[in-house]
Short mmCIF file of C-alpha atoms in Angstrom, two decimals:
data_model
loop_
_atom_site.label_atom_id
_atom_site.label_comp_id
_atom_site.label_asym_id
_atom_site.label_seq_id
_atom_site.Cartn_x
_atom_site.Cartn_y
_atom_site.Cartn_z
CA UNK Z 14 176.09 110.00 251.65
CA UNK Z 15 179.51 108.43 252.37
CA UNK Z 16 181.45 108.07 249.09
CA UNK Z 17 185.13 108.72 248.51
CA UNK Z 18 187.13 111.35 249.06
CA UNK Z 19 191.00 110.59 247.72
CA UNK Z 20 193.53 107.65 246.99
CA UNK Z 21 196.80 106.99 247.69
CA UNK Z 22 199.33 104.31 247.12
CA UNK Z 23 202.44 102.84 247.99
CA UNK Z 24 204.83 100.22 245.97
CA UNK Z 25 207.69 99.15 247.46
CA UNK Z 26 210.67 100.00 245.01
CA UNK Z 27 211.86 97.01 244.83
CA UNK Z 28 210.92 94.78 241.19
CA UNK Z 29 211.54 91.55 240.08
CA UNK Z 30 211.96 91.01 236.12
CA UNK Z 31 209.94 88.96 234.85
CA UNK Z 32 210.68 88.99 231.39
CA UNK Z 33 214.31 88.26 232.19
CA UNK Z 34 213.27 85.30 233.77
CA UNK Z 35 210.42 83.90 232.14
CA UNK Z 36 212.23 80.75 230.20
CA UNK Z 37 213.26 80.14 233.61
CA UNK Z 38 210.17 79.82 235.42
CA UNK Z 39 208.89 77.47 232.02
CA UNK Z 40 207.12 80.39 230.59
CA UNK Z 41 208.05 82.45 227.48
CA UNK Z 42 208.69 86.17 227.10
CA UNK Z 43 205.61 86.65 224.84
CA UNK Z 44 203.25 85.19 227.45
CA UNK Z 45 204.54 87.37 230.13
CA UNK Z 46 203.80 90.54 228.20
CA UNK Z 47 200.51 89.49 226.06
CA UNK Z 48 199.05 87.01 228.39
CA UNK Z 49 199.83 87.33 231.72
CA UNK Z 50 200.69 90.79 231.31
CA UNK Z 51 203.61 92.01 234.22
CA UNK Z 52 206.89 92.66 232.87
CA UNK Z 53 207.86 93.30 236.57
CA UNK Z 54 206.44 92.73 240.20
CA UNK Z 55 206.79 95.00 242.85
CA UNK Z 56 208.20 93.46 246.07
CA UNK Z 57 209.12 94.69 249.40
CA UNK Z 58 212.20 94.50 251.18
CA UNK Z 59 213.03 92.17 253.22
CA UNK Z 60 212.64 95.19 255.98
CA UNK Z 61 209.11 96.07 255.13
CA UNK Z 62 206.58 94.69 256.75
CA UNK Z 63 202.75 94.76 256.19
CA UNK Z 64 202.34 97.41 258.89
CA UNK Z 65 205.12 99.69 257.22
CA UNK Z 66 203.51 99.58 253.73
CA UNK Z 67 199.79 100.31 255.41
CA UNK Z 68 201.30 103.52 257.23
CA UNK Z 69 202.68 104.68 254.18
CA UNK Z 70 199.55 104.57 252.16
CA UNK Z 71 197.57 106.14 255.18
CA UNK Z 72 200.33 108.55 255.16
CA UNK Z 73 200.40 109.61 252.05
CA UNK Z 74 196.78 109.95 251.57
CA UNK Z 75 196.59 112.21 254.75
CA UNK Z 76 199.40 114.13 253.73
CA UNK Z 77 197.46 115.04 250.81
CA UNK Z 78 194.35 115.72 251.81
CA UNK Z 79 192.81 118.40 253.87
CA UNK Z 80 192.55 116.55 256.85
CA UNK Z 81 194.76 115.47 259.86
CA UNK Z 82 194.52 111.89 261.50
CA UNK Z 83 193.14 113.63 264.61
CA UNK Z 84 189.95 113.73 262.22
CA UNK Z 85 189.53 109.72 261.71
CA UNK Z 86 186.77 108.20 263.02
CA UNK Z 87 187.42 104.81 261.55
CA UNK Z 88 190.41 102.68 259.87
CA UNK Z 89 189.57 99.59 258.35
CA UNK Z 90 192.47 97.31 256.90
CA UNK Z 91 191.88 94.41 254.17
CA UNK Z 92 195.08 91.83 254.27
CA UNK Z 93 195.20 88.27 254.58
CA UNK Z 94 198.60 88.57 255.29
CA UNK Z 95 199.63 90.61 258.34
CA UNK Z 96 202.54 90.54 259.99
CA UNK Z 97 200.91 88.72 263.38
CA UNK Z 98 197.64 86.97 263.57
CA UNK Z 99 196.62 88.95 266.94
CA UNK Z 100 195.92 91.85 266.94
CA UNK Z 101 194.20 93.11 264.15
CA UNK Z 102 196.66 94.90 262.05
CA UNK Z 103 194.43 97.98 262.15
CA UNK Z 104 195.24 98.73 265.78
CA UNK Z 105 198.83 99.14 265.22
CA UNK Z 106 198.35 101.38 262.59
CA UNK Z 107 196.12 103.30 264.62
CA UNK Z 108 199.03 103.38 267.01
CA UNK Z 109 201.80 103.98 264.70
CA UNK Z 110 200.14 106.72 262.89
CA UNK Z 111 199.11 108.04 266.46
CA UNK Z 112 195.26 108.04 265.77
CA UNK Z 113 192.41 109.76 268.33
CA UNK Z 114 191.13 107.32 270.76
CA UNK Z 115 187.31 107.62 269.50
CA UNK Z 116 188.99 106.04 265.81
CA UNK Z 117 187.26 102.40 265.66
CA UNK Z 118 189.83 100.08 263.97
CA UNK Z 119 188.85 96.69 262.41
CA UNK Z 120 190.38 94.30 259.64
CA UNK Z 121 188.57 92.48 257.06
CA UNK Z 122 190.14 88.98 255.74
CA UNK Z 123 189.52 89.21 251.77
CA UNK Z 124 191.77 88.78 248.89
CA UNK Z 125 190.63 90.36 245.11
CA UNK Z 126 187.15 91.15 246.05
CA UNK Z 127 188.42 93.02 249.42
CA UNK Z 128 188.70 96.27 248.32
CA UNK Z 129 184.50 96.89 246.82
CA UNK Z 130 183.58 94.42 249.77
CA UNK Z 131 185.28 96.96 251.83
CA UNK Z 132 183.95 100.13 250.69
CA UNK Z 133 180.40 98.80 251.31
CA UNK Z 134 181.65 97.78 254.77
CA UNK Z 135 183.35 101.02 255.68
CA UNK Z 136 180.33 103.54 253.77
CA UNK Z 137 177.30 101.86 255.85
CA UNK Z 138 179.53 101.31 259.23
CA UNK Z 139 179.92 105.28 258.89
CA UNK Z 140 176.38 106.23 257.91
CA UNK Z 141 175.23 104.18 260.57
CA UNK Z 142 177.40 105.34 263.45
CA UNK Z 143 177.21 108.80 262.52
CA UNK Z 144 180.46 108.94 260.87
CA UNK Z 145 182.01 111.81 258.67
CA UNK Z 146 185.83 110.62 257.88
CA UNK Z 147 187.15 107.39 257.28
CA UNK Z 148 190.19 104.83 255.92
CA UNK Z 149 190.04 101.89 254.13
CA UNK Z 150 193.42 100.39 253.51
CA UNK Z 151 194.55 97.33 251.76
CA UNK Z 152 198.08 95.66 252.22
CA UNK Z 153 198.91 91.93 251.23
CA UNK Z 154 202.33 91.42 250.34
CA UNK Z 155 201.54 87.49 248.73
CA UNK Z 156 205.60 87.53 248.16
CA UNK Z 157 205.69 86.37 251.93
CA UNK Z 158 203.29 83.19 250.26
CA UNK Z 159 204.74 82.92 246.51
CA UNK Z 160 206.91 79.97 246.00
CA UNK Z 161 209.20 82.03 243.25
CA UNK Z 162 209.83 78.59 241.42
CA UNK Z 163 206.15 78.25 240.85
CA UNK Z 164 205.00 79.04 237.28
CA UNK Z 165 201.57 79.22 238.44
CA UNK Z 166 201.95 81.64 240.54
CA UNK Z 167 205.35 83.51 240.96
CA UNK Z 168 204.96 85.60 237.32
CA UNK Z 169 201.57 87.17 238.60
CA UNK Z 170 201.96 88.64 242.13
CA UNK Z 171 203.07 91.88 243.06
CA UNK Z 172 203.38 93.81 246.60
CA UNK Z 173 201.85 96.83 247.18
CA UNK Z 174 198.94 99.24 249.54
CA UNK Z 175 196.81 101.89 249.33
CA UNK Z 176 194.52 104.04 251.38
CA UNK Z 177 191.21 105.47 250.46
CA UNK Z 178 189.96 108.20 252.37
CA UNK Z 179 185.68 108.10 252.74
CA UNK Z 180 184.03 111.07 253.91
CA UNK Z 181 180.21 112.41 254.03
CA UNK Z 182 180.92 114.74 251.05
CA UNK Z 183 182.65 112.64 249.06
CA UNK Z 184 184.09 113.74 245.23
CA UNK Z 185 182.65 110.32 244.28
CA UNK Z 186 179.69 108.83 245.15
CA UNK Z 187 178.87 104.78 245.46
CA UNK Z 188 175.58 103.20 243.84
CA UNK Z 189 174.48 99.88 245.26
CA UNK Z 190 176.55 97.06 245.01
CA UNK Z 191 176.61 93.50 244.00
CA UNK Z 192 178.16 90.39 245.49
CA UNK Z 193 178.90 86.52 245.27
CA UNK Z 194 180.45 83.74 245.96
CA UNK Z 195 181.66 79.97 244.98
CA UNK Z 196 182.78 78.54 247.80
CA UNK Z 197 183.01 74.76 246.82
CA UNK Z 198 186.07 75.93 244.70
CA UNK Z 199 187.44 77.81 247.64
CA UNK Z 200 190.58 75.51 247.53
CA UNK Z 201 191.41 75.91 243.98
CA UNK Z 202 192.96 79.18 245.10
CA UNK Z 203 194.16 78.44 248.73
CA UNK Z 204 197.58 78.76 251.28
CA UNK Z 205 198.10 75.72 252.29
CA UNK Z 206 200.80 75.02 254.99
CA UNK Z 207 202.31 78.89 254.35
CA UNK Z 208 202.42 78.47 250.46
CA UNK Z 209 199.82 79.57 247.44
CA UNK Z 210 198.42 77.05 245.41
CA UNK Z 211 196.41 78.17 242.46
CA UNK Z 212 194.59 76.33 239.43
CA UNK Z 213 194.67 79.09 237.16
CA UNK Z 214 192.23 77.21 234.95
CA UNK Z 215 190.02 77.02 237.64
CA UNK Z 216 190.30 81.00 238.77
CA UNK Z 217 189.96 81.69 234.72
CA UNK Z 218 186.75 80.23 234.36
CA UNK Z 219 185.38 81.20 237.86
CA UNK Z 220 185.80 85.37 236.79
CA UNK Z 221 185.31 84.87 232.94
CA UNK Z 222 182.24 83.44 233.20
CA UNK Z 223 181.20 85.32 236.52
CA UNK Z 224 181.84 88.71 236.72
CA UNK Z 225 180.75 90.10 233.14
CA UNK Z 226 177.31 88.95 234.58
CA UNK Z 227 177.89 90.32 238.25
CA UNK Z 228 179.11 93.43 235.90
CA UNK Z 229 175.90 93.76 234.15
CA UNK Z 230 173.79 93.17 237.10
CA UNK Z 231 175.51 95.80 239.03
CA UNK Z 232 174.82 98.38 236.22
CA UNK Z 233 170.88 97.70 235.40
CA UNK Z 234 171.20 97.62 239.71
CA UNK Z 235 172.04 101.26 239.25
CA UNK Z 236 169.47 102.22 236.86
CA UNK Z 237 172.25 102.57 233.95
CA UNK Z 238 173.47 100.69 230.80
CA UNK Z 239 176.68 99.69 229.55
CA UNK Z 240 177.22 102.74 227.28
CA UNK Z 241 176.63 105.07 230.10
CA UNK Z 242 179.82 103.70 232.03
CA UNK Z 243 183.28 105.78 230.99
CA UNK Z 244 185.52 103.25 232.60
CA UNK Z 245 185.60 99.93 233.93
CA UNK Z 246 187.98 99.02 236.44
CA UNK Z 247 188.79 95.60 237.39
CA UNK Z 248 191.07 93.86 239.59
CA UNK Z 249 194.26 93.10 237.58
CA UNK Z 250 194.12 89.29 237.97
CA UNK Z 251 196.21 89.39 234.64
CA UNK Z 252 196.32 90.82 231.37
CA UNK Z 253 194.25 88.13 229.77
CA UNK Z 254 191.94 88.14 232.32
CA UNK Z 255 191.01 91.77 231.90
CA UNK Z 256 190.57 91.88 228.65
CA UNK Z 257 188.46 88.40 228.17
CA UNK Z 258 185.98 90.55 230.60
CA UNK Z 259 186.25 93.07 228.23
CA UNK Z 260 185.43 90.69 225.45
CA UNK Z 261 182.87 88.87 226.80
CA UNK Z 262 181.16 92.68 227.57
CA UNK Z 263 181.79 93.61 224.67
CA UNK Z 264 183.57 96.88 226.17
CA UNK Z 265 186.20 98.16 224.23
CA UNK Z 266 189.48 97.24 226.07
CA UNK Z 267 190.50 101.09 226.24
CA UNK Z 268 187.82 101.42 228.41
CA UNK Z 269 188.77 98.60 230.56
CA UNK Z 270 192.74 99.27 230.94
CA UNK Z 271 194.51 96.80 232.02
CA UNK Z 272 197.58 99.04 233.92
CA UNK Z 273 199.79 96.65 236.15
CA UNK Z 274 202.24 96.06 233.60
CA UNK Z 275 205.20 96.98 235.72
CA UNK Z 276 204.23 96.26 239.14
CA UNK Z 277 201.83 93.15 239.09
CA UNK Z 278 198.81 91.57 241.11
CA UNK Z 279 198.43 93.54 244.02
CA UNK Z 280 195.31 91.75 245.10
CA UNK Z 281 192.91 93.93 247.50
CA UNK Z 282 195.12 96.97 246.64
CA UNK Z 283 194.47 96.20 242.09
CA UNK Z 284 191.68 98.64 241.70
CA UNK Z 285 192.08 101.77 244.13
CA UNK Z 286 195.71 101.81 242.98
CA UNK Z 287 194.39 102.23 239.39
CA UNK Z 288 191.86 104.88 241.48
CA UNK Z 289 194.96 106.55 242.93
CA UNK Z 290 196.28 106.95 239.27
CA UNK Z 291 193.22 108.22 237.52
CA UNK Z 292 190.46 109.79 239.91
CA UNK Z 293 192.44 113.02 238.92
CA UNK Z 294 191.48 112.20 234.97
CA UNK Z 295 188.45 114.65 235.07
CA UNK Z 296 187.13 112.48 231.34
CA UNK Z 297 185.04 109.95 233.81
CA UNK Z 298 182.35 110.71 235.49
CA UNK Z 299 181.20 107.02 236.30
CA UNK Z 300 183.28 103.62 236.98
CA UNK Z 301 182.37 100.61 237.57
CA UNK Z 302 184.64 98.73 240.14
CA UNK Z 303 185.00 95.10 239.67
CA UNK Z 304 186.78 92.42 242.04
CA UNK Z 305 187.06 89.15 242.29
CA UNK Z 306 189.06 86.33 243.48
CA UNK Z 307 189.65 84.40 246.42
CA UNK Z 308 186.87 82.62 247.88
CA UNK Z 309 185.92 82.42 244.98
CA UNK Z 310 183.80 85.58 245.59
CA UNK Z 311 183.06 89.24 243.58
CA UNK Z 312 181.94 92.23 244.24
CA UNK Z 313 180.97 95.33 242.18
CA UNK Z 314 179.50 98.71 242.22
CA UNK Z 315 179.70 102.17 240.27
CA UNK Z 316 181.24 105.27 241.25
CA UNK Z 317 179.95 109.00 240.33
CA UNK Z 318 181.99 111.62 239.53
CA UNK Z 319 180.09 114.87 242.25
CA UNK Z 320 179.86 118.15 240.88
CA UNK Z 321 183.44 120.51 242.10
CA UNK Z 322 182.26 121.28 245.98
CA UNK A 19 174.30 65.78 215.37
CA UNK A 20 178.03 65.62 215.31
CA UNK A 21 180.76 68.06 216.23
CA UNK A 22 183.11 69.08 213.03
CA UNK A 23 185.97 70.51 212.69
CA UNK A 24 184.40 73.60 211.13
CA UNK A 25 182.58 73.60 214.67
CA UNK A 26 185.79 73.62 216.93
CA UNK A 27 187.71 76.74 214.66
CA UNK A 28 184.42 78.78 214.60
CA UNK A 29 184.50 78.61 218.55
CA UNK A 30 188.57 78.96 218.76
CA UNK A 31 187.96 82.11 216.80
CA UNK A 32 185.24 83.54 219.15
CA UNK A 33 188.23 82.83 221.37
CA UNK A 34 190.39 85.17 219.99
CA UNK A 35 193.68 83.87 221.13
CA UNK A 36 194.82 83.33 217.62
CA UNK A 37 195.57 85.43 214.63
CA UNK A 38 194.25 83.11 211.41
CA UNK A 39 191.86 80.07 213.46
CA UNK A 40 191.01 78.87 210.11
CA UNK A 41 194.69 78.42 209.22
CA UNK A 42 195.28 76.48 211.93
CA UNK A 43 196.14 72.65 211.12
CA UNK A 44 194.05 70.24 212.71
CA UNK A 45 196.46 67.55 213.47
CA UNK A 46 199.11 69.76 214.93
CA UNK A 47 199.55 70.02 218.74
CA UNK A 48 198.00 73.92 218.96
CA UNK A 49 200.66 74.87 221.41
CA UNK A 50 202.83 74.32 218.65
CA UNK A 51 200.85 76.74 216.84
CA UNK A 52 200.82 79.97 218.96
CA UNK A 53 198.46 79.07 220.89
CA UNK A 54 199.86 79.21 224.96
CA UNK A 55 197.88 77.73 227.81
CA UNK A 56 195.79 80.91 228.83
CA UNK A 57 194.66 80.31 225.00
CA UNK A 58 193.76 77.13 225.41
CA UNK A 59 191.83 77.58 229.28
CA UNK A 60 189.17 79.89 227.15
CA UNK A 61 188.95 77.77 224.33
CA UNK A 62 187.64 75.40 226.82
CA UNK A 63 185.70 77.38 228.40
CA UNK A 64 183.76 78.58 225.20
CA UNK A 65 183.49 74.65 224.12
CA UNK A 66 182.33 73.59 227.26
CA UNK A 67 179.72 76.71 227.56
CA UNK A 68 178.55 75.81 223.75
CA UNK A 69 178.20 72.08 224.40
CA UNK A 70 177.22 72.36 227.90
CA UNK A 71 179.72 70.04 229.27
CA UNK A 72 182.15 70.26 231.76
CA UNK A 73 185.68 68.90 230.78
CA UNK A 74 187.68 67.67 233.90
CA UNK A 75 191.81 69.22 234.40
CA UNK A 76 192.51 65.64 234.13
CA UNK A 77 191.03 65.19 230.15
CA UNK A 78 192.85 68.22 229.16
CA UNK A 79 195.79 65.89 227.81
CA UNK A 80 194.04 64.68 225.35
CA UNK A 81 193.18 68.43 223.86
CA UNK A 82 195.96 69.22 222.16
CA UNK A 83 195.08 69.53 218.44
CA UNK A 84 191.50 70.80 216.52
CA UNK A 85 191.03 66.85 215.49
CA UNK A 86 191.43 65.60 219.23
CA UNK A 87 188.93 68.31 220.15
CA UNK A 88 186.71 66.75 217.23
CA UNK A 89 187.39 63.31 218.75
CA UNK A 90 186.42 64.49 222.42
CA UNK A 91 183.56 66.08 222.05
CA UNK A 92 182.08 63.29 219.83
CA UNK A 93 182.78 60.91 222.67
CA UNK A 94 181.21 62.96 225.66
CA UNK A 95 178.09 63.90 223.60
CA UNK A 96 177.06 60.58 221.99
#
């Protein structure tokens, strides 16, 4: 069973403060750090490129595992935003990182919901090709798309990637998933003409009323109940977002942390760069992942803690 | 059956986006009252879920105190 092995991350130094310029933007400093949530935003240098901060995740996830990149069968990146529309951004890492020639390489265009779309993409392209190690790795810088003067947007995004290694004996396993999508309110969260435009009324309805269902569902999917799940994590649309999930579950919000506080919105990379920060917290055994977003679409499933190898 | 007041604070309570909801005066603008935007988005949500209406971006002017709500909802449901 393909599951995952490790997680690593990457956030550019770099952070804009938004609590020193919330008045600015027409916000307050109380809604920045009890609604929205980020005191700061990560955001890459004007030097770093999509590429760069996708080889440093990969890097840094081989670096600490067991394997070598001779050993990858298959790297799979989720952006929206590389840094050329051909080719696929997942061939130059291949060739920057100097990956075997047998490594298949693909991209997948998904925002929020990229990263537990992508794990079912990259777990059943490896069962069914025979495959024992594998990458998925998110990068989507959305300062290149922010408008920094718009208060609907330029408090919540933050740069950042990551790199999950998937293997055939994984530490954690993945149930079955759940998906959706409403895509007649695609363009309430769109790039139009190089810029992001989002109704955040819109996007606040879309998850608060969809994914505590798609959340349920994906747990009675997996032959468990609420109580049985040690942590929930969600993609860190915001902090109110988070926690109106955890509300409307009626999960306690410990067990639904809302941890982007000083780095922001990462989109596809939210959840496994929670995953790179807690996998190592031996208290869970099982997760459920949660993400949602552009499209508007969601996606969910539950990890499993194995038993030490 | 008509929509009260007593209707609108029991669901901006459920909304939890405001310490005392039954402190809250009805005729005052609730932004002025510590209520912020995000607030006000699930408030919305939870009146439109309970009443099983949909209230347009473009009505969301008029929402700005419990009595307006009162008012609104009045309107769409007679």
């Amino acid at each position: 069973m393909i599951g995952i092995e490790s997680v690593a991350s990457y956030l550019p130094p770099g952070r804009i403060n938004n609590l020193g310029r919330a008045e600015e933007i027409g916000s307050t400093r109380e809604q920045v750090e009890l609604r929205i949530g980020f005191r700061e935003l990560a955001i890459k240098a004007p030097t770093e490129t999509t590429l760069s901060m996708a080889t440093e995740a990969l890097s840094r996830a081989l670096s600490s595992s067991e394997w070598g990149p001779s050993e990858l069968e298959l790297v799979v990146v989720v952006t929206q935003n590389p840094d050329r529309r051909i080719p696929h951004i997942s061939a130059d890492l291949h060739g920057k990182l100097g990956l075997p020639p047998r490594c298949a390489c693909f991209d997948i265009g998904l925002g929020c919901s990229g990263y537990v779309y992508g794990l079912s993409v990259v777990s059943a392209f490896m069962a069914a090709n025979g495959m024992s190690k594998g990458a998925l790795v998110t990068a989507d810088p959305y300062s290149r798309i922010v408008d920094q003067h718009d208060k609907n947007t330029s408090l919540i995004f933050g740069d950042g990637a990551t790199a999950t290694l998937m293997s055939s004996s994984p530490r954690f396993t993945l149930g079955s998933f759940t998906f959706g999508t409403q895509g007649a309110e695609a363009d309430k969260l769109a790039c139009n003409d190089g810029r992001l435009f989002m109704n955040g009324r819109a996007v606040f309805n879309f998850a608060a009323t969809n994914v505590p269902l798609d959340i349920e569902r994906v747990i009675a999917e997996n032959g468990l109940t609420l109580d049985k799940i040690d942590r929930f994590i969600v993609h860190q649309g915001s902090r109110f977002i988070v926690e109106t999930i955890a509300d409307r579950l009626k999960v306690p919000r410990e067990k639904m942390p809302f941890l982007a506080a000083q780095y922001g919105n990462t989109v596809s990379s939210s959840i496994p760069m929670i995953l790179a920060e807690t996998l190592a917290d031996s208290d869970f055994q099982s997760a459920v992942l949660g993400g949602f977003g552009l499209g508007f679409s969601w996606a969910s499933t539950v990890l499993q803690r194995q038993k030490v190898k | 059956m008509k929509v009260s007041r007593d209707d609108v604070v029991g669901v901006i309570a459920s909304a939890n986006v405001v310490e005392n909801a039954a402190a809250l005066r009805p005729s005052v603008p609730l932004v002025e009252q510590g209520v912020d935007s995000l607030g006000i988005f699930n408030i919305l949500l939870l009146l439109d879920q309970k009443y099983g209406i949909e209230t347009p971006d473009e009505d969301i002017g008029e929402l700005r105190t419990i009595d307006s709500i009162v008012d609104y909802l009045n309107r769409r449901l007679a």
